[in-house]
GROMACS .gro file of C-alpha atoms in nm:
model
  355
    1MET     CA    1  -9.662  17.665   6.590
    2SER     CA    2  -9.410  17.895   6.765
    3GLU     CA    3  -9.240  17.597   6.930
    4ARG     CA    4  -9.208  17.423   6.594
    5LEU     CA    5  -9.052  17.732   6.436
    6ASP     CA    6  -8.811  17.781   6.726
    7GLU     CA    7  -8.703  17.417   6.706
    8ASN     CA    8  -8.633  17.439   6.334
    9GLN     CA    9  -8.461  17.775   6.368
   10ARG     CA   10  -8.187  17.623   6.582
   11ASP     CA   11  -8.082  17.427   6.274
   12GLU     CA   12  -8.080  17.738   6.053
   13PRO     CA   13  -7.726  17.825   5.936
   14ARG     CA   14  -7.592  18.141   6.096
   15GLY     CA   15  -7.538  18.418   5.845
   16GLY     CA   16  -7.505  18.788   5.818
   17ASP     CA   17  -7.822  18.851   5.616
   18ASP     CA   18  -8.176  18.891   5.749
   19GLY     CA   19  -8.334  18.631   5.520
   20GLY     CA   20  -8.337  18.354   5.783
   21PRO     CA   21  -8.714  18.360   5.858
   22ARG     CA   22  -8.797  18.357   5.487
   23ARG     CA   23  -8.561  18.067   5.418
   24LEU     CA   24  -8.704  17.886   5.720
   25ILE     CA   25  -9.058  17.904   5.588
   26GLU     CA   26  -8.956  17.802   5.236
   27GLY     CA   27  -8.742  17.518   5.370
   28LEU     CA   28  -9.020  17.329   5.544
   29SER     CA   29  -9.079  17.087   5.259
   30THR     CA   30  -9.343  16.876   5.434
   31HIS     CA   31  -9.556  17.173   5.539
   32ALA     CA   32  -9.689  17.473   5.355
   33ILE     CA   33  -9.708  17.787   5.568
   34PHE     CA   34  -9.898  18.096   5.459
   35THR     CA   35 -10.083  18.379   5.627
   36LEU     CA   36 -10.425  18.543   5.609
   37ASP     CA   37 -10.559  18.881   5.700
   38PRO     CA   38 -10.837  18.904   5.963
   39GLU     CA   39 -11.100  18.851   5.692
   40GLY     CA   40 -10.944  18.525   5.573
   41ASP     CA   41 -10.781  18.657   5.256
   42ILE     CA   42 -10.433  18.528   5.169
   43ILE     CA   43 -10.155  18.784   5.225
   44THR     CA   44  -9.843  18.564   5.197
   45TRP     CA   45  -9.795  18.265   4.967
   46PRO     CA   46  -9.435  18.136   4.988
   47GLY     CA   47  -9.263  17.863   4.788
   48PRO     CA   48  -9.381  17.557   4.985
   49ALA     CA   49  -9.743  17.669   4.947
   50GLN     CA   50  -9.690  17.710   4.573
   51ALA     CA   51  -9.536  17.362   4.555
   52LEU     CA   52  -9.813  17.197   4.758
   53TYR     CA   53 -10.111  17.363   4.593
   54GLY     CA   54  -9.974  17.444   4.247
   55TYR     CA   55 -10.084  17.808   4.250
   56ASP     CA   56  -9.839  18.095   4.193
   57SER     CA   57  -9.840  18.379   4.442
   58SER     CA   58  -9.983  18.610   4.176
   59GLU     CA   59 -10.289  18.384   4.159
   60MET     CA   60 -10.346  18.360   4.533
   61LEU     CA   61 -10.257  18.689   4.701
   62GLY     CA   62 -10.576  18.868   4.800
   63ARG     CA   63 -10.800  18.566   4.742
   64THR     CA   64 -11.004  18.402   5.016
   65VAL     CA   65 -10.859  18.088   5.169
   66ALA     CA   66 -11.196  17.924   5.105
   67VAL     CA   67 -11.094  17.858   4.743
   68LEU     CA   68 -10.854  17.589   4.866
   69PHE     CA   69 -11.134  17.372   5.003
   70ALA     CA   70 -11.265  17.104   4.768
   71ASP     CA   71 -11.595  17.064   4.951
   72ASP     CA   72 -11.833  17.354   4.885
   73THR     CA   73 -11.992  17.310   5.227
   74GLU     CA   74 -11.655  17.336   5.399
   75SER     CA   75 -11.563  17.630   5.178
   76ASP     CA   76 -11.876  17.822   5.279
   77SER     CA   77 -11.813  17.760   5.648
   78VAL     CA   78 -11.449  17.871   5.652
   79ARG     CA   79 -11.506  18.236   5.736
   80GLY     CA   80 -11.781  18.182   5.990
   81ASP     CA   81 -11.660  17.864   6.158
   82LEU     CA   82 -11.299  17.761   6.106
   83LEU     CA   83 -11.153  18.111   6.125
   84GLN     CA   84 -11.369  18.205   6.420
   85LYS     CA   85 -11.243  17.906   6.620
   86ALA     CA   86 -10.882  18.006   6.554
   87LYS     CA   87 -10.923  18.372   6.643
   88ASN     CA   88 -10.826  18.333   7.008
   89SER     CA   89 -10.619  18.012   7.007
   90SER     CA   90 -10.470  17.759   6.768
   91HIS     CA   91 -10.718  17.528   6.602
   92GLU     CA   92 -10.657  17.211   6.401
   93ALA     CA   93 -10.889  17.072   6.134
   94THR     CA   94 -10.879  16.805   5.866
   95ALA     CA   95 -11.019  16.886   5.523
   96VAL     CA   96 -10.996  16.792   5.157
   97GLN     CA   97 -10.793  17.057   4.974
   98CYS     CA   98 -10.791  17.132   4.602
   99ARG     CA   99 -10.483  17.196   4.388
  100ALA     CA  100 -10.459  17.420   4.085
  101ASP     CA  101 -10.481  17.119   3.851
  102GLY     CA  102 -10.808  17.006   4.011
  103SER     CA  103 -10.658  16.716   4.205
  104GLU     CA  104 -10.752  16.678   4.570
  105PHE     CA  105 -10.565  16.575   4.883
  106TRP     CA  106 -10.630  16.536   5.253
  107ALA     CA  107 -10.465  16.801   5.467
  108THR     CA  108 -10.432  16.872   5.835
  109LEU     CA  109 -10.464  17.248   5.880
  110THR     CA  110 -10.331  17.420   6.191
  111LEU     CA  111 -10.456  17.777   6.221
  112SER     CA  112 -10.299  18.013   6.473
  113PRO     CA  113 -10.394  18.374   6.544
  114ILE     CA  114 -10.139  18.652   6.487
  115TYR     CA  115 -10.140  18.941   6.731
  116ASN     CA  116  -9.934  19.260   6.704
  117ASP     CA  117 -10.095  19.457   6.987
  118GLU     CA  118 -10.423  19.372   6.817
  119PHE     CA  119 -10.555  19.083   6.609
  120ASP     CA  120 -10.368  19.089   6.279
  121GLY     CA  121 -10.476  18.771   6.099
  122TYR     CA  122 -10.386  18.402   6.088
  123ALA     CA  123 -10.090  18.177   6.017
  124ILE     CA  124 -10.180  17.845   5.857
  125VAL     CA  125  -9.970  17.530   5.845
  126SER     CA  126 -10.107  17.292   5.581
  127HIS     CA  127  -9.975  16.937   5.591
  128ASP     CA  128 -10.059  16.687   5.316
  129THR     CA  129 -10.173  16.378   5.511
  130THR     CA  130 -10.312  16.179   5.220
  131THR     CA  131 -10.055  15.899   5.250
  132GLN     CA  132 -10.104  15.867   5.625
  133ARG     CA  133 -10.482  15.866   5.585
  134GLN     CA  134 -10.466  15.599   5.315
  135GLU     CA  135 -10.246  15.385   5.540
  136THR     CA  136 -10.486  15.433   5.830
  137GLU     CA  137 -10.779  15.331   5.612
  138ARG     CA  138 -10.584  15.030   5.482
  139LEU     CA  139 -10.511  14.915   5.837
  140LYS     CA  140 -10.875  14.964   5.932
  141ARG     CA  141 -10.990  14.753   5.637
  142GLN     CA  142 -10.735  14.489   5.732
  143ASN     CA  143 -10.852  14.484   6.093
  144ASP     CA  144 -11.216  14.470   5.985
  145ARG     CA  145 -11.133  14.178   5.757
  146LEU     CA  146 -10.952  13.996   6.037
  147LYS     CA  147 -11.250  14.042   6.268
  148GLU     CA  148 -11.489  13.929   5.998
  149PHE     CA  149 -11.295  13.612   5.928
  150THR     CA  150 -11.251  13.538   6.297
  151ASP     CA  151 -11.628  13.552   6.335
  152ILE     CA  152 -11.673  13.337   6.026
  153LEU     CA  153 -11.421  13.087   6.160
  154VAL     CA  154 -11.616  13.049   6.483
  155HIS     CA  155 -11.937  13.006   6.285
  156ASP     CA  156 -11.795  12.752   6.042
  157LEU     CA  157 -11.654  12.534   6.318
  158ARG     CA  158 -11.993  12.494   6.479
  159ASN     CA  159 -12.122  12.225   6.241
  160PRO     CA  160 -11.812  12.002   6.262
  161ILE     CA  161 -11.814  12.029   6.641
  162GLN     CA  162 -12.179  11.926   6.653
  163LEU     CA  163 -12.101  11.632   6.426
  164ILE     CA  164 -11.814  11.525   6.651
  165GLU     CA  165 -12.037  11.545   6.958
  166ALA     CA  166 -12.306  11.336   6.788
  167ARG     CA  167 -12.059  11.070   6.671
  168LEU     CA  168 -11.892  11.058   7.012
  169SER     CA  169 -12.228  10.998   7.175
  170LEU     CA  170 -12.302  10.718   6.927
  171TYR     CA  171 -11.961  10.562   6.990
  172ARG     CA  172 -12.026  10.558   7.363
  173GLU     CA  173 -12.356  10.385   7.302
  174THR     CA  174 -12.243  10.132   7.041
  175GLY     CA  175 -11.867  10.108   7.063
  176GLU     CA  176 -11.847  10.106   6.681
  177ILE     CA  177 -11.505  10.220   6.558
  178ALA     CA  178 -11.662  10.375   6.245
  179HIS     CA  179 -11.779  10.667   6.457
  180LEU     CA  180 -11.422  10.736   6.566
  181ASP     CA  181 -11.313  10.731   6.202
  182THR     CA  182 -11.573  10.997   6.123
  183ILE     CA  183 -11.451  11.205   6.418
  184ALA     CA  184 -11.092  11.178   6.295
  185ASP     CA  185 -11.191  11.284   5.943
  186THR     CA  186 -11.392  11.576   6.078
  187THR     CA  187 -11.113  11.706   6.301
  188ALA     CA  188 -10.872  11.688   6.008
  189ARG     CA  189 -11.118  11.887   5.798
  190MET     CA  190 -11.153  12.143   6.079
  191GLU     CA  191 -10.777  12.190   6.090
  192VAL     CA  192 -10.762  12.256   5.717
  193LEU     CA  193 -11.060  12.489   5.743
  194VAL     CA  194 -10.888  12.694   6.014
  195ASP     CA  195 -10.572  12.722   5.805
  196ASP     CA  196 -10.765  12.822   5.492
  197LEU     CA  197 -10.976  13.086   5.662
  198LEU     CA  198 -10.679  13.235   5.843
  199THR     CA  199 -10.495  13.256   5.512
  200VAL     CA  200 -10.783  13.445   5.354
  201ALA     CA  201 -10.821  13.663   5.664
  202LYS     CA  202 -10.456  13.764   5.674
  203HIS     CA  203 -10.390  13.798   5.305
  204GLY     CA  204 -10.729  13.814   5.134
  205SER     CA  205 -10.581  13.545   4.915
  206ALA     CA  206 -10.747  13.411   4.608
  207VAL     CA  207 -10.740  13.040   4.531
  208ALA     CA  208 -10.404  13.018   4.355
  209ASP     CA  209 -10.369  12.643   4.306
  210PRO     CA  210 -10.714  12.483   4.260
  211ASP     CA  211 -10.762  12.108   4.235
  212ARG     CA  212 -10.984  11.899   4.013
  213ILE     CA  213 -11.290  11.839   4.233
  214ASP     CA  214 -11.556  11.569   4.215
  215MET     CA  215 -11.864  11.778   4.295
  216GLY     CA  216 -12.073  11.479   4.395
  217GLU     CA  217 -11.830  11.378   4.669
  218VAL     CA  218 -11.803  11.732   4.805
  219ILE     CA  219 -12.182  11.770   4.815
  220ARG     CA  220 -12.232  11.437   4.993
  221THR     CA  221 -11.971  11.525   5.255
  222ALA     CA  222 -12.127  11.867   5.313
  223TRP     CA  223 -12.473  11.716   5.354
  224GLU     CA  224 -12.331  11.461   5.597
  225ALA     CA  225 -12.208  11.751   5.812
  226THR     CA  226 -12.535  11.948   5.803
  227GLY     CA  227 -12.834  11.752   5.675
  228LYS     CA  228 -12.835  11.491   5.951
  229GLN     CA  229 -12.930  11.762   6.199
  230SER     CA  230 -13.276  11.739   6.039
  231PRO     CA  231 -13.345  11.374   5.946
  232GLU     CA  232 -13.662  11.474   5.758
  233ALA     CA  233 -13.474  11.712   5.529
  234THR     CA  234 -13.411  11.592   5.173
  235LEU     CA  235 -13.122  11.651   4.935
  236GLN     CA  236 -13.184  11.618   4.562
  237THR     CA  237 -12.890  11.636   4.325
  238THR     CA  238 -12.847  11.635   3.951
  239GLU     CA  239 -12.514  11.509   3.820
  240LEU     CA  240 -12.256  11.784   3.811
  241GLU     CA  241 -11.938  11.809   3.611
  242SER     CA  242 -11.604  11.824   3.789
  243VAL     CA  243 -11.464  12.170   3.859
  244TYR     CA  244 -11.137  12.333   3.950
  245ALA     CA  245 -11.162  12.467   4.305
  246ASP     CA  246 -11.024  12.451   4.655
  247SER     CA  247 -11.183  12.137   4.797
  248ASN     CA  248 -11.214  12.250   5.158
  249ARG     CA  249 -11.349  12.594   5.078
  250LEU     CA  250 -11.595  12.450   4.828
  251GLY     CA  251 -11.714  12.203   5.090
  252GLN     CA  252 -11.761  12.488   5.335
  253LEU     CA  253 -11.961  12.680   5.076
  254PHE     CA  254 -12.206  12.391   5.041
  255GLU     CA  255 -12.225  12.340   5.418
  256ASN     CA  256 -12.317  12.704   5.470
  257LEU     CA  257 -12.579  12.704   5.194
  258PHE     CA  258 -12.729  12.381   5.329
  259GLN     CA  259 -12.727  12.520   5.682
  260ASN     CA  260 -12.896  12.838   5.560
  261ALA     CA  261 -13.174  12.632   5.403
  262LEU     CA  262 -13.224  12.427   5.720
  263GLU     CA  263 -13.236  12.736   5.942
  264HIS     CA  264 -13.483  12.931   5.730
  265SER     CA  265 -13.695  12.663   5.564
  266GLY     CA  266 -13.776  12.416   5.840
  267ALA     CA  267 -13.691  12.057   5.924
  268THR     CA  268 -13.867  11.909   5.620
  269VAL     CA  269 -13.695  12.130   5.365
  270THR     CA  270 -13.594  11.989   5.028
  271VAL     CA  271 -13.260  12.120   4.901
  272SER     CA  272 -13.170  12.080   4.533
  273VAL     CA  273 -12.830  12.110   4.369
  274GLY     CA  274 -12.789  12.114   3.994
  275PRO     CA  275 -12.579  12.238   3.701
  276LEU     CA  276 -12.580  12.570   3.518
  277ASN     CA  277 -12.406  12.652   3.191
  278THR     CA  278 -12.123  12.823   3.378
  279GLY     CA  279 -12.159  12.682   3.727
  280PHE     CA  280 -12.418  12.534   3.959
  281TYR     CA  281 -12.714  12.627   4.178
  282VAL     CA  282 -12.838  12.544   4.526
  283GLU     CA  283 -13.206  12.604   4.597
  284ASP     CA  284 -13.465  12.512   4.858
  285ASP     CA  285 -13.844  12.503   4.883
  286GLY     CA  286 -13.865  12.741   5.178
  287PRO     CA  287 -14.006  13.094   5.197
  288GLY     CA  288 -13.735  13.246   4.978
  289ILE     CA  289 -13.556  13.579   5.009
  290SER     CA  290 -13.729  13.904   4.916
  291ASP     CA  291 -13.583  14.140   4.656
  292GLU     CA  292 -13.509  14.397   4.927
  293LEU     CA  293 -13.305  14.152   5.134
  294ARG     CA  294 -13.109  13.993   4.850
  295LYS     CA  295 -12.866  14.284   4.850
  296GLN     CA  296 -12.803  14.248   5.223
  297VAL     CA  297 -12.785  13.877   5.301
  298PHE     CA  298 -12.414  13.850   5.214
  299ASN     CA  299 -12.323  14.135   5.448
  300HIS     CA  300 -12.111  14.041   5.747
  301GLY     CA  301 -12.334  13.981   6.052
  302PHE     CA  302 -12.667  14.020   5.867
  303SER     CA  303 -12.939  13.766   5.947
  304THR     CA  304 -13.318  13.757   5.915
  305SER     CA  305 -13.334  13.501   6.196
  306GLN     CA  306 -13.328  13.608   6.560
  307ASP     CA  307 -13.103  13.313   6.638
  308GLY     CA  308 -12.887  13.344   6.326
  309SER     CA  309 -12.527  13.458   6.347
  310GLY     CA  310 -12.522  13.630   6.008
  311TYR     CA  311 -12.186  13.478   5.917
  312GLY     CA  312 -12.288  13.180   5.704
  313LEU     CA  313 -12.371  13.366   5.383
  314SER     CA  314 -12.091  13.614   5.448
  315SER     CA  315 -11.858  13.316   5.441
  316VAL     CA  316 -12.021  13.199   5.116
  317ARG     CA  317 -11.952  13.536   4.956
  318THR     CA  318 -11.590  13.527   5.071
  319ILE     CA  319 -11.532  13.178   4.933
  320ILE     CA  320 -11.692  13.270   4.601
  321ASN     CA  321 -11.480  13.585   4.574
  322ALA     CA  322 -11.165  13.388   4.654
  323HIS     CA  323 -11.238  13.164   4.354
  324GLY     CA  324 -11.320  13.456   4.123
  325TRP     CA  325 -11.676  13.332   4.077
  326GLY     CA  326 -12.004  13.521   4.081
  327VAL     CA  327 -12.326  13.463   4.277
  328THR     CA  328 -12.685  13.569   4.222
  329ILE     CA  329 -12.991  13.508   4.438
  330THR     CA  330 -13.318  13.438   4.258
  331GLU     CA  331 -13.643  13.255   4.329
  332GLY     CA  332 -13.643  12.877   4.295
  333ASP     CA  333 -13.905  12.669   4.115
  334ALA     CA  334 -14.087  12.606   4.444
  335GLY     CA  335 -14.066  12.969   4.554
  336GLY     CA  336 -13.767  12.924   4.781
  337ALA     CA  337 -13.420  13.076   4.768
  338ARG     CA  338 -13.200  12.987   4.473
  339PHE     CA  339 -12.828  13.065   4.478
  340GLU     CA  340 -12.668  13.059   4.134
  341ILE     CA  341 -12.287  13.034   4.139
  342THR     CA  342 -12.140  13.126   3.801
  343ASP     CA  343 -11.809  13.176   3.618
  344VAL     CA  344 -11.690  12.840   3.752
  345ASP     CA  345 -11.411  12.653   3.572
  346ILE     CA  346 -11.606  12.344   3.463
  347LEU     CA  347 -11.415  12.043   3.327
  348ASN     CA  348 -11.700  11.866   3.144
  349ASN     CA  349 -11.568  11.547   3.307
  350GLN     CA  350 -11.268  11.533   3.078
  351PRO     CA  351 -11.016  11.270   3.185
  352GLU     CA  352 -10.745  11.411   3.408
  353PRO     CA  353 -10.419  11.447   3.212
  354GLU     CA  354 -10.146  11.203   3.298
  355SER     CA  355  -9.856  11.354   3.490
   0.00000   0.00000   0.00000
C-alpha cells in the first residue's frame, strides 16, 4: 500500500498547508481507505469510505469492521482470521460487503498492519470489484457455452459422417449415382449445421427468422440419417401440422431424439411421433427414464450409457430453447421415454400466404 500512496503523492499539488495526506486519501475515488485499531474497530472513516459504503463517520467510528461483511460467517471470522493474517504482513481477501441501504457488492480488501514502534492497528483499502467480477463471470459463461457447443457440434456430425461412409461403400459396390446424390445432400446439411451451431455458440441466438416447415419431411429425413443404423427399428408417425421453425435445427432435434431411442432402447425399438395441442411428442418403447434422472438428462455431458457422449439431449435442449419452446419428459404408453415439446407455433396446415 505504501508504494501506491507514494506513487499517487507525486501527483499531489504542492501547497503550503499540511492537508495533503488527507486530500490524498479522500481523492482516491476508486478505493475507500480507512483504518482500524488493533481490535478491529474503525478509527478513521474518510469521504471515499462514506461514498462507497453509504455510512457517515458518526455511524461507523468505534464500530467493528465486521459489520461491513454481508455474510454472517465471514463477519464472525474477521477478528480471528482475516485480521490475524494481516497482523504481520499485508493480506488480500475478496468478500461481499454490505452498504448502509442494504445493497451488497463484491470488494477486494487489502489489509496492511500499522506499526509505530509497536503494532498500532490496520489500514484497509476496499475496492469495489463487482463490475470486474460480473465481466469475469460473463466471460466464463461464454467460454463454457463455446466449449459446450463445440462438443455438441462434434457429436451432431457423427451421424451424417456415418451416413456418408455407408453410402460411399454402397456406391463402390453398385456404382449407383443415387448414393452420391445422398452424400452431396448430407454434406450440404452438415455445412448448414456447422454454421447454425456456431451461431448459437457465439451469440446464444434465438431463431429470429423461422420458416414454414413440413414436419413429415423433416421427420423422414431425420429417420433416414439415424434409423437405418438399426434396420429392425420402427418409426410410427401420426400426421403433424406444419410449424414455424428453423428447418436444420428442427431436423437435428429429431435426429438426436431418434438416436437417443436407438442407443437406450435396443435395435428393435419402436419410435412414435405425434401431435400435441401445442406441439408434438417423440416416444419410444424402451426402458424409459426414471423421475430422478429426468432433471439431469439435458445437462451437458450427462449420459446413462457408458458409451454415450452426453451431448445429444443437451443439443435437444439448446435447440428447443433457441425456438422459445418447452420440453417435458414423461412416460410413454409402452413405458418408454416420452419427450413432449410444447409452445410450438403450429400453423394448422393453413395455406401459405401469397407473396
